[in-house]
Amino acid sequence: MSQKWDVVEVLRHARHDWMNDLQLIKGNLDLNRIDRAKQVIEEMVLAAQNESKLSNLKLPLLTEWILTYNWSGSMIKLDFEILDCTTDHGLDDQGLVSWCTRFVDELVQCVSGNGENQLSILLHITKDAPRFIFDFTGILSHAGAMKEWLENERRNGTNISIEQIEEEVLVFHVAL
């Protein structure tokens, strides 16, 4: 959250994203690809529903970080999905943003700029066992450094379970 967005900037970025989606629909309709246009609309609806769930989590700093991350022009494209959510979670909003920012900053140092790098964050926020699932696909040019960073975080008390770490895939869970 290094950038503080004012209302005009937020609206400009949101309008740009919205127009991109509308252009996809229009282009597919012009090409008579009705099924693809419908698919884009369904994707837009799902994204809006996900954003609504995220916004209702009572984690405003994390919500802002996730919703505005792709506006920064990073080498990593971020998406997210809310698998389960409760507002009665007791999570530290600032702590979550701080950890996610440190992780993504480290990940950026370990990826290659020559590929499509995608990070999906799946949020499973329950009262008893909240956890985040981080799923990266792209090119990890320094997978060993990323593994060492995660291991160091684990030694420092973060409950991390690494499922897979290879040159093109990184999947791990963080239980909170």
PDB file of C-alpha atoms in Angstrom:
ATOM      1  CA  MET A   1       0.000   0.000   0.000  1.00  0.00           C
ATOM      2  CA  SER A   2       2.734   2.394  -0.921  1.00  0.00           C
ATOM      3  CA  GLN A   3       0.344   4.480  -3.027  1.00  0.00           C
ATOM      4  CA  LYS A   4      -2.593   6.306  -1.533  1.00  0.00           C
ATOM      5  CA  TRP A   5      -5.317   6.483  -4.161  1.00  0.00           C
ATOM      6  CA  ASP A   6      -7.623   9.477  -4.339  1.00  0.00           C
ATOM      7  CA  VAL A   7     -11.212   9.072  -5.512  1.00  0.00           C
ATOM      8  CA  VAL A   8     -10.546  10.373  -9.026  1.00  0.00           C
ATOM      9  CA  GLU A   9      -7.641   7.930  -9.545  1.00  0.00           C
ATOM     10  CA  VAL A  10      -9.710   5.003  -8.275  1.00  0.00           C
ATOM     11  CA  LEU A  11     -12.589   5.902 -10.568  1.00  0.00           C
ATOM     12  CA  ARG A  12     -10.208   6.322 -13.522  1.00  0.00           C
ATOM     13  CA  HIS A  13      -8.676   2.867 -12.999  1.00  0.00           C
ATOM     14  CA  ALA A  14     -12.064   1.230 -12.378  1.00  0.00           C
ATOM     15  CA  ARG A  15     -13.505   2.860 -15.508  1.00  0.00           C
ATOM     16  CA  HIS A  16     -10.499   1.679 -17.539  1.00  0.00           C
ATOM     17  CA  ASP A  17     -10.979  -1.901 -16.340  1.00  0.00           C
ATOM     18  CA  TRP A  18     -14.716  -1.689 -17.034  1.00  0.00           C
ATOM     19  CA  MET A  19     -14.140  -0.340 -20.540  1.00  0.00           C
ATOM     20  CA  ASN A  20     -11.679  -3.164 -21.292  1.00  0.00           C
ATOM     21  CA  ASP A  21     -14.355  -5.696 -20.379  1.00  0.00           C
ATOM     22  CA  LEU A  22     -16.996  -3.900 -22.440  1.00  0.00           C
ATOM     23  CA  GLN A  23     -14.640  -3.816 -25.438  1.00  0.00           C
ATOM     24  CA  LEU A  24     -14.144  -7.580 -25.107  1.00  0.00           C
ATOM     25  CA  ILE A  25     -17.905  -8.084 -25.160  1.00  0.00           C
ATOM     26  CA  LYS A  26     -18.389  -5.725 -28.088  1.00  0.00           C
ATOM     27  CA  GLY A  27     -15.536  -7.281 -30.077  1.00  0.00           C
ATOM     28  CA  ASN A  28     -16.883 -10.772 -29.574  1.00  0.00           C
ATOM     29  CA  LEU A  29     -20.396  -9.675 -30.546  1.00  0.00           C
ATOM     30  CA  ASP A  30     -19.009  -7.979 -33.684  1.00  0.00           C
ATOM     31  CA  LEU A  31     -17.314 -11.277 -34.576  1.00  0.00           C
ATOM     32  CA  ASN A  32     -20.593 -13.092 -33.878  1.00  0.00           C
ATOM     33  CA  ARG A  33     -18.950 -15.028 -31.051  1.00  0.00           C
ATOM     34  CA  ILE A  34     -22.010 -14.882 -28.827  1.00  0.00           C
ATOM     35  CA  ASP A  35     -20.889 -17.680 -26.516  1.00  0.00           C
ATOM     36  CA  ARG A  36     -17.580 -15.940 -25.824  1.00  0.00           C
ATOM     37  CA  ALA A  37     -19.374 -12.614 -25.176  1.00  0.00           C
ATOM     38  CA  LYS A  38     -21.655 -14.404 -22.691  1.00  0.00           C
ATOM     39  CA  GLN A  39     -18.611 -15.970 -21.041  1.00  0.00           C
ATOM     40  CA  VAL A  40     -16.991 -12.534 -20.592  1.00  0.00           C
ATOM     41  CA  ILE A  41     -20.209 -11.262 -19.001  1.00  0.00           C
ATOM     42  CA  GLU A  42     -20.297 -14.261 -16.643  1.00  0.00           C
ATOM     43  CA  GLU A  43     -16.661 -13.613 -15.700  1.00  0.00           C
ATOM     44  CA  MET A  44     -17.502  -9.971 -14.979  1.00  0.00           C
ATOM     45  CA  VAL A  45     -20.427 -11.006 -12.743  1.00  0.00           C
ATOM     46  CA  LEU A  46     -18.259 -13.505 -10.839  1.00  0.00           C
ATOM     47  CA  ALA A  47     -15.534 -10.898 -10.388  1.00  0.00           C
ATOM     48  CA  ALA A  48     -18.061  -8.374  -9.056  1.00  0.00           C
ATOM     49  CA  GLN A  49     -19.471 -10.962  -6.644  1.00  0.00           C
ATOM     50  CA  ASN A  50     -15.952 -11.782  -5.444  1.00  0.00           C
ATOM     51  CA  GLU A  51     -15.155  -8.091  -4.974  1.00  0.00           C
ATOM     52  CA  SER A  52     -18.349  -7.716  -2.963  1.00  0.00           C
ATOM     53  CA  LYS A  53     -17.407 -10.637  -0.693  1.00  0.00           C
ATOM     54  CA  LEU A  54     -13.910  -9.207  -0.251  1.00  0.00           C
ATOM     55  CA  SER A  55     -15.285  -5.765   0.567  1.00  0.00           C
ATOM     56  CA  ASN A  56     -17.575  -7.262   3.219  1.00  0.00           C
ATOM     57  CA  LEU A  57     -14.777  -9.061   5.095  1.00  0.00           C
ATOM     58  CA  LYS A  58     -14.122  -6.061   7.357  1.00  0.00           C
ATOM     59  CA  LEU A  59     -10.495  -6.009   6.223  1.00  0.00           C
ATOM     60  CA  PRO A  60     -10.379  -2.599   4.485  1.00  0.00           C
ATOM     61  CA  LEU A  61      -6.593  -2.379   4.116  1.00  0.00           C
ATOM     62  CA  LEU A  62      -6.293  -5.869   2.661  1.00  0.00           C
ATOM     63  CA  THR A  63      -9.268  -5.207   0.388  1.00  0.00           C
ATOM     64  CA  GLU A  64      -7.680  -2.006  -0.914  1.00  0.00           C
ATOM     65  CA  TRP A  65      -4.331  -3.739  -1.432  1.00  0.00           C
ATOM     66  CA  ILE A  66      -5.877  -6.602  -3.408  1.00  0.00           C
ATOM     67  CA  LEU A  67      -8.255  -4.473  -5.476  1.00  0.00           C
ATOM     68  CA  THR A  68      -5.597  -1.925  -6.469  1.00  0.00           C
ATOM     69  CA  TYR A  69      -2.533  -4.171  -6.811  1.00  0.00           C
ATOM     70  CA  ASN A  70      -2.816  -4.642 -10.581  1.00  0.00           C
ATOM     71  CA  TRP A  71      -2.887  -0.883 -11.097  1.00  0.00           C
ATOM     72  CA  SER A  72       0.771  -0.662 -10.029  1.00  0.00           C
ATOM     73  CA  GLY A  73       2.154  -2.185 -13.237  1.00  0.00           C
ATOM     74  CA  SER A  74       3.898  -5.069 -11.452  1.00  0.00           C
ATOM     75  CA  MET A  75       5.469  -8.019 -13.287  1.00  0.00           C
ATOM     76  CA  ILE A  76       2.928 -10.202 -11.479  1.00  0.00           C
ATOM     77  CA  LYS A  77      -0.796 -10.126 -12.208  1.00  0.00           C
ATOM     78  CA  LEU A  78      -2.854 -10.710  -9.083  1.00  0.00           C
ATOM     79  CA  ASP A  79      -6.281 -12.274  -8.883  1.00  0.00           C
ATOM     80  CA  PHE A  80      -8.253 -13.566  -5.953  1.00  0.00           C
ATOM     81  CA  GLU A  81     -11.194 -15.683  -4.973  1.00  0.00           C
ATOM     82  CA  ILE A  82     -13.156 -15.812  -1.751  1.00  0.00           C
ATOM     83  CA  LEU A  83     -13.778 -19.471  -0.932  1.00  0.00           C
ATOM     84  CA  ASP A  84     -15.502 -18.897   2.382  1.00  0.00           C
ATOM     85  CA  CYS A  85     -15.901 -15.782   4.428  1.00  0.00           C
ATOM     86  CA  THR A  86     -17.016 -14.592   7.799  1.00  0.00           C
ATOM     87  CA  THR A  87     -16.671 -11.140   9.275  1.00  0.00           C
ATOM     88  CA  ASP A  88     -16.198 -12.649  12.743  1.00  0.00           C
ATOM     89  CA  HIS A  89     -12.568 -13.608  12.150  1.00  0.00           C
ATOM     90  CA  GLY A  90     -10.438 -11.423  14.443  1.00  0.00           C
ATOM     91  CA  LEU A  91      -7.708 -11.034  11.820  1.00  0.00           C
ATOM     92  CA  ASP A  92      -5.101  -8.247  11.956  1.00  0.00           C
ATOM     93  CA  ASP A  93      -5.800  -6.222   8.810  1.00  0.00           C
ATOM     94  CA  GLN A  94      -2.541  -4.244   8.885  1.00  0.00           C
ATOM     95  CA  GLY A  95      -0.530  -7.373   9.662  1.00  0.00           C
ATOM     96  CA  LEU A  96      -2.066  -9.219   6.711  1.00  0.00           C
ATOM     97  CA  VAL A  97      -1.282  -6.388   4.314  1.00  0.00           C
ATOM     98  CA  SER A  98       2.250  -6.112   5.658  1.00  0.00           C
ATOM     99  CA  TRP A  99       2.891  -9.843   5.227  1.00  0.00           C
ATOM    100  CA  CYS A 100       1.298  -9.992   1.754  1.00  0.00           C
ATOM    101  CA  THR A 101       3.316  -6.958   0.638  1.00  0.00           C
ATOM    102  CA  ARG A 102       6.580  -8.478   1.899  1.00  0.00           C
ATOM    103  CA  PHE A 103       5.773 -11.782   0.206  1.00  0.00           C
ATOM    104  CA  VAL A 104       4.874 -10.220  -3.152  1.00  0.00           C
ATOM    105  CA  ASP A 105       7.933  -7.956  -3.021  1.00  0.00           C
ATOM    106  CA  GLU A 106      10.080 -11.058  -2.498  1.00  0.00           C
ATOM    107  CA  LEU A 107       8.234 -12.937  -5.238  1.00  0.00           C
ATOM    108  CA  VAL A 108       8.825 -10.080  -7.697  1.00  0.00           C
ATOM    109  CA  GLN A 109      12.563 -10.413  -6.994  1.00  0.00           C
ATOM    110  CA  CYS A 110      12.393 -14.126  -7.813  1.00  0.00           C
ATOM    111  CA  VAL A 111      10.380 -14.101 -11.044  1.00  0.00           C
ATOM    112  CA  SER A 112      11.491 -13.707 -14.607  1.00  0.00           C
ATOM    113  CA  GLY A 113      10.188 -10.711 -16.501  1.00  0.00           C
ATOM    114  CA  ASN A 114      10.030 -12.804 -19.667  1.00  0.00           C
ATOM    115  CA  GLY A 115       6.842 -14.687 -18.879  1.00  0.00           C
ATOM    116  CA  GLU A 116       3.282 -14.242 -17.775  1.00  0.00           C
ATOM    117  CA  ASN A 117       3.414 -14.316 -14.007  1.00  0.00           C
ATOM    118  CA  GLN A 118       0.072 -14.884 -12.267  1.00  0.00           C
ATOM    119  CA  LEU A 119      -0.542 -14.995  -8.515  1.00  0.00           C
ATOM    120  CA  SER A 120      -3.915 -16.217  -7.302  1.00  0.00           C
ATOM    121  CA  ILE A 121      -4.834 -15.689  -3.679  1.00  0.00           C
ATOM    122  CA  LEU A 122      -7.642 -17.855  -2.378  1.00  0.00           C
ATOM    123  CA  LEU A 123      -9.081 -16.588   0.887  1.00  0.00           C
ATOM    124  CA  HIS A 124     -10.732 -19.120   3.146  1.00  0.00           C
ATOM    125  CA  ILE A 125     -11.794 -16.923   6.059  1.00  0.00           C
ATOM    126  CA  THR A 126     -13.576 -18.863   8.776  1.00  0.00           C
ATOM    127  CA  LYS A 127     -13.791 -18.088  12.473  1.00  0.00           C
ATOM    128  CA  ASP A 128     -11.930 -21.227  13.527  1.00  0.00           C
ATOM    129  CA  ALA A 129      -9.295 -21.709  10.836  1.00  0.00           C
ATOM    130  CA  PRO A 130      -8.736 -18.760   8.485  1.00  0.00           C
ATOM    131  CA  ARG A 131      -6.145 -19.396   5.798  1.00  0.00           C
ATOM    132  CA  PHE A 132      -4.834 -18.006   2.553  1.00  0.00           C
ATOM    133  CA  ILE A 133      -3.780 -20.162  -0.363  1.00  0.00           C
ATOM    134  CA  PHE A 134      -1.176 -18.613  -2.661  1.00  0.00           C
ATOM    135  CA  ASP A 135      -0.934 -20.163  -6.119  1.00  0.00           C
ATOM    136  CA  PHE A 136       1.703 -18.745  -8.483  1.00  0.00           C
ATOM    137  CA  THR A 137       2.201 -19.737 -12.098  1.00  0.00           C
ATOM    138  CA  GLY A 138       4.884 -18.164 -14.237  1.00  0.00           C
ATOM    139  CA  ILE A 139       8.645 -18.393 -14.249  1.00  0.00           C
ATOM    140  CA  LEU A 140      10.481 -18.470 -10.923  1.00  0.00           C
ATOM    141  CA  SER A 141      14.058 -17.754 -11.921  1.00  0.00           C
ATOM    142  CA  HIS A 142      15.119 -17.991  -8.263  1.00  0.00           C
ATOM    143  CA  ALA A 143      12.931 -20.759  -6.809  1.00  0.00           C
ATOM    144  CA  GLY A 144      15.585 -21.569  -4.194  1.00  0.00           C
ATOM    145  CA  ALA A 145      15.562 -18.007  -2.860  1.00  0.00           C
ATOM    146  CA  MET A 146      11.760 -18.063  -2.679  1.00  0.00           C
ATOM    147  CA  LYS A 147      11.797 -21.365  -0.803  1.00  0.00           C
ATOM    148  CA  GLU A 148      14.388 -20.000   1.615  1.00  0.00           C
ATOM    149  CA  TRP A 149      12.272 -16.888   2.229  1.00  0.00           C
ATOM    150  CA  LEU A 150       9.196 -19.020   2.972  1.00  0.00           C
ATOM    151  CA  GLU A 151      11.214 -21.317   5.245  1.00  0.00           C
ATOM    152  CA  ASN A 152      12.541 -18.269   7.095  1.00  0.00           C
ATOM    153  CA  GLU A 153       8.974 -16.974   7.530  1.00  0.00           C
ATOM    154  CA  ARG A 154       8.003 -20.378   8.925  1.00  0.00           C
ATOM    155  CA  ARG A 155      10.928 -20.271  11.379  1.00  0.00           C
ATOM    156  CA  ASN A 156       9.734 -16.811  12.454  1.00  0.00           C
ATOM    157  CA  GLY A 157       6.328 -18.210  13.399  1.00  0.00           C
ATOM    158  CA  THR A 158       4.202 -17.938  10.251  1.00  0.00           C
ATOM    159  CA  ASN A 159       2.193 -21.130   9.807  1.00  0.00           C
ATOM    160  CA  ILE A 160       3.161 -21.939   6.203  1.00  0.00           C
ATOM    161  CA  SER A 161       2.605 -25.223   4.442  1.00  0.00           C
ATOM    162  CA  ILE A 162       4.449 -25.450   1.109  1.00  0.00           C
ATOM    163  CA  GLU A 163       2.668 -27.762  -1.323  1.00  0.00           C
ATOM    164  CA  GLN A 164       4.770 -27.219  -4.437  1.00  0.00           C
ATOM    165  CA  ILE A 165       7.709 -25.084  -5.440  1.00  0.00           C
ATOM    166  CA  GLU A 166       9.285 -25.471  -8.851  1.00  0.00           C
ATOM    167  CA  GLU A 167      10.499 -23.210 -11.629  1.00  0.00           C
ATOM    168  CA  GLU A 168       6.977 -22.602 -12.952  1.00  0.00           C
ATOM    169  CA  VAL A 169       4.728 -23.278  -9.952  1.00  0.00           C
ATOM    170  CA  LEU A 170       4.539 -22.173  -6.339  1.00  0.00           C
ATOM    171  CA  VAL A 171       1.645 -23.231  -4.119  1.00  0.00           C
ATOM    172  CA  PHE A 172       1.493 -22.774  -0.359  1.00  0.00           C
ATOM    173  CA  HIS A 173      -1.009 -22.218   2.429  1.00  0.00           C
ATOM    174  CA  VAL A 174      -0.789 -19.755   5.290  1.00  0.00           C
ATOM    175  CA  ALA A 175      -2.940 -20.589   8.309  1.00  0.00           C
ATOM    176  CA  LEU A 176      -3.693 -17.579  10.440  1.00  0.00           C
TER     177      LEU A 176
END
